[in-house]
Tab-separated table of N, CA and C in Angstrom:
chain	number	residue	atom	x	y	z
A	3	UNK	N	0.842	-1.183	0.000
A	3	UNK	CA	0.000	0.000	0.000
A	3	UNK	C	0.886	1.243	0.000
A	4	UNK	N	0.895	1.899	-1.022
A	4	UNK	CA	1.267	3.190	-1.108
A	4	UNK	C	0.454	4.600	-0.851
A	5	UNK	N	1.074	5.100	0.152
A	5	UNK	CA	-0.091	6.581	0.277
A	5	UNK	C	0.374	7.818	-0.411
A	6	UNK	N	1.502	7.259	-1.520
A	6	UNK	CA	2.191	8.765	-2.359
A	6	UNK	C	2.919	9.427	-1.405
A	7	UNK	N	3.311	9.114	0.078
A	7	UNK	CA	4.134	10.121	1.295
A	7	UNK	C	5.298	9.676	0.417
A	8	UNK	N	6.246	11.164	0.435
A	8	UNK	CA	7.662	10.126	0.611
A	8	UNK	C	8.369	10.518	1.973
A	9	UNK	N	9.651	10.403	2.213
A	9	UNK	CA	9.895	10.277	4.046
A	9	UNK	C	11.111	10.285	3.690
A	10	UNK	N	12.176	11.518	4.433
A	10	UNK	CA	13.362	11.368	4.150
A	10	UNK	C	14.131	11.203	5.946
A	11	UNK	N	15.026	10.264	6.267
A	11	UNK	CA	14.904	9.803	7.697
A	11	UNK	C	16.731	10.134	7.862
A	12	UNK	N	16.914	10.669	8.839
A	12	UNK	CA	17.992	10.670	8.909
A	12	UNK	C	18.715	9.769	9.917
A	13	UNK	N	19.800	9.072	9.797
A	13	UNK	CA	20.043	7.490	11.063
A	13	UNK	C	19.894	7.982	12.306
A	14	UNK	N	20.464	6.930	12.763
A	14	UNK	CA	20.324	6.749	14.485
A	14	UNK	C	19.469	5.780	15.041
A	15	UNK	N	19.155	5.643	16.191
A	15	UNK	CA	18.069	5.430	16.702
A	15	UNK	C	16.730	5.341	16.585
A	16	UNK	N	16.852	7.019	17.134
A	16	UNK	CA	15.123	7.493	16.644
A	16	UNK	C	14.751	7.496	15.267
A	17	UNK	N	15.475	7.429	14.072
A	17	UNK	CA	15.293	7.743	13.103
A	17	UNK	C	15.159	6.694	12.295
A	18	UNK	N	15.497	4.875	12.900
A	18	UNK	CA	14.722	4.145	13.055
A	18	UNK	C	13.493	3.625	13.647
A	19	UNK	N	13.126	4.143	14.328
A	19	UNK	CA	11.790	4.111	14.565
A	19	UNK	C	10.754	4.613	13.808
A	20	UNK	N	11.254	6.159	13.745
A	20	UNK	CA	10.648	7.235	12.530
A	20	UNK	C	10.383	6.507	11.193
A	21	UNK	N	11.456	5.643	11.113
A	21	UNK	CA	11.306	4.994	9.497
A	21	UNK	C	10.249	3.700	9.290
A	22	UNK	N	10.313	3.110	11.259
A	22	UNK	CA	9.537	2.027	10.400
A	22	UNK	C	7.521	2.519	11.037
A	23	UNK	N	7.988	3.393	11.578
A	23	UNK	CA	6.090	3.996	11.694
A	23	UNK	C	6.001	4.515	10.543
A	24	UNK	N	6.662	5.570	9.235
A	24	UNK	CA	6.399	5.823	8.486
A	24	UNK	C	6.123	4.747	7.425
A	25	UNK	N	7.120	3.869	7.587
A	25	UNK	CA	6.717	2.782	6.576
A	25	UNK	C	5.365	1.924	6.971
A	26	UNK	N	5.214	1.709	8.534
A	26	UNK	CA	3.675	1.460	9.005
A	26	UNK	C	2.334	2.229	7.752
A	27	UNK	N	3.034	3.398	7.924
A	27	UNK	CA	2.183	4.423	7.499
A	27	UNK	C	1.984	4.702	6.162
A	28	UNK	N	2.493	3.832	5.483
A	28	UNK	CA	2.386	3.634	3.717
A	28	UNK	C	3.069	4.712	2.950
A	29	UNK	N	4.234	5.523	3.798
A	29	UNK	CA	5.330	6.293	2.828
A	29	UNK	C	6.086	5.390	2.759
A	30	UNK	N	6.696	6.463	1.359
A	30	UNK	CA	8.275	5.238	0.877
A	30	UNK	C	9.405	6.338	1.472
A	31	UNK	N	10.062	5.294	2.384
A	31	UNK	CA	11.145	6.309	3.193
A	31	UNK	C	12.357	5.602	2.472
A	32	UNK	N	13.243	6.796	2.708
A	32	UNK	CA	14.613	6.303	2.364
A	32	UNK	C	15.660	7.140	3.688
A	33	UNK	N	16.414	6.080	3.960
A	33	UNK	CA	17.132	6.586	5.377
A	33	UNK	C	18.146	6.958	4.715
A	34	UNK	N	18.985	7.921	5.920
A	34	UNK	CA	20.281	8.405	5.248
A	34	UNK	C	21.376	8.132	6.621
A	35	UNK	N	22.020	7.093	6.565
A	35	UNK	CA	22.721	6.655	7.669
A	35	UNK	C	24.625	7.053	7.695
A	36	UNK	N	25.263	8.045	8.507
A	36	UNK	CA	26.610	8.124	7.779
A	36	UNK	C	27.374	6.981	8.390
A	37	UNK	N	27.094	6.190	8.881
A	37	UNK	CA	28.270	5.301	9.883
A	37	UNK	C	27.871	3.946	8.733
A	38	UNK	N	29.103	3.329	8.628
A	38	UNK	CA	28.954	2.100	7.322
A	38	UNK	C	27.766	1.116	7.887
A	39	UNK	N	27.452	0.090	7.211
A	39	UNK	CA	25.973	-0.522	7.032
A	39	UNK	C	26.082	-1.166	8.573
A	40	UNK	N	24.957	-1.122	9.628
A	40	UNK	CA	25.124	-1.323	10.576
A	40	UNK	C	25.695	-1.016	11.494
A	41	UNK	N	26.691	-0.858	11.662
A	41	UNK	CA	27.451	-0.562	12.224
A	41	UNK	C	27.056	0.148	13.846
A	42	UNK	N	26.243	1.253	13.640
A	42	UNK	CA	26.162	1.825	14.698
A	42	UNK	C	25.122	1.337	15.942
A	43	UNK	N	24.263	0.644	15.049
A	43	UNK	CA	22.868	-0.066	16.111
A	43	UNK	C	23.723	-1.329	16.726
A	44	UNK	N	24.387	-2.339	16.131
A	44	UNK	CA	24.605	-3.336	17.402
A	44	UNK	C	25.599	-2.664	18.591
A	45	UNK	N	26.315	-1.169	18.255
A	45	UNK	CA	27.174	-1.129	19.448
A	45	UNK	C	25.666	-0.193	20.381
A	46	UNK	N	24.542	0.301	20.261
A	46	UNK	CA	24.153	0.454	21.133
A	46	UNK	C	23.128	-0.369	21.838
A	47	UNK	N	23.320	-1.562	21.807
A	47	UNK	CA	22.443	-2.629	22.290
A	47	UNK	C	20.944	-2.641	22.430
């Protein structure tokens, strides 16, 4: 389901969350994360 939102998310934390209620929410988000793929979520447990 697409609602035409688009969603621009910037990393972190919160900005995973932000991404996946927006994606709940039928925008197409695209995150913008600067730390290489992963990287930063398993060091904050």
């Amino acid at each position: 389901m697409t609602t035409g939102l688009r969603m621009g998310v910037v990393g972190g934390v919160a900005g995973c969350a932000a991404a996946v209620a927006g994606l709940r929410a039928g925008a197409d988000v695209t995150v913008y994360e600067r730390s290489a793929a992963g990287a930063a979520l398993p060091a904050r447990g």
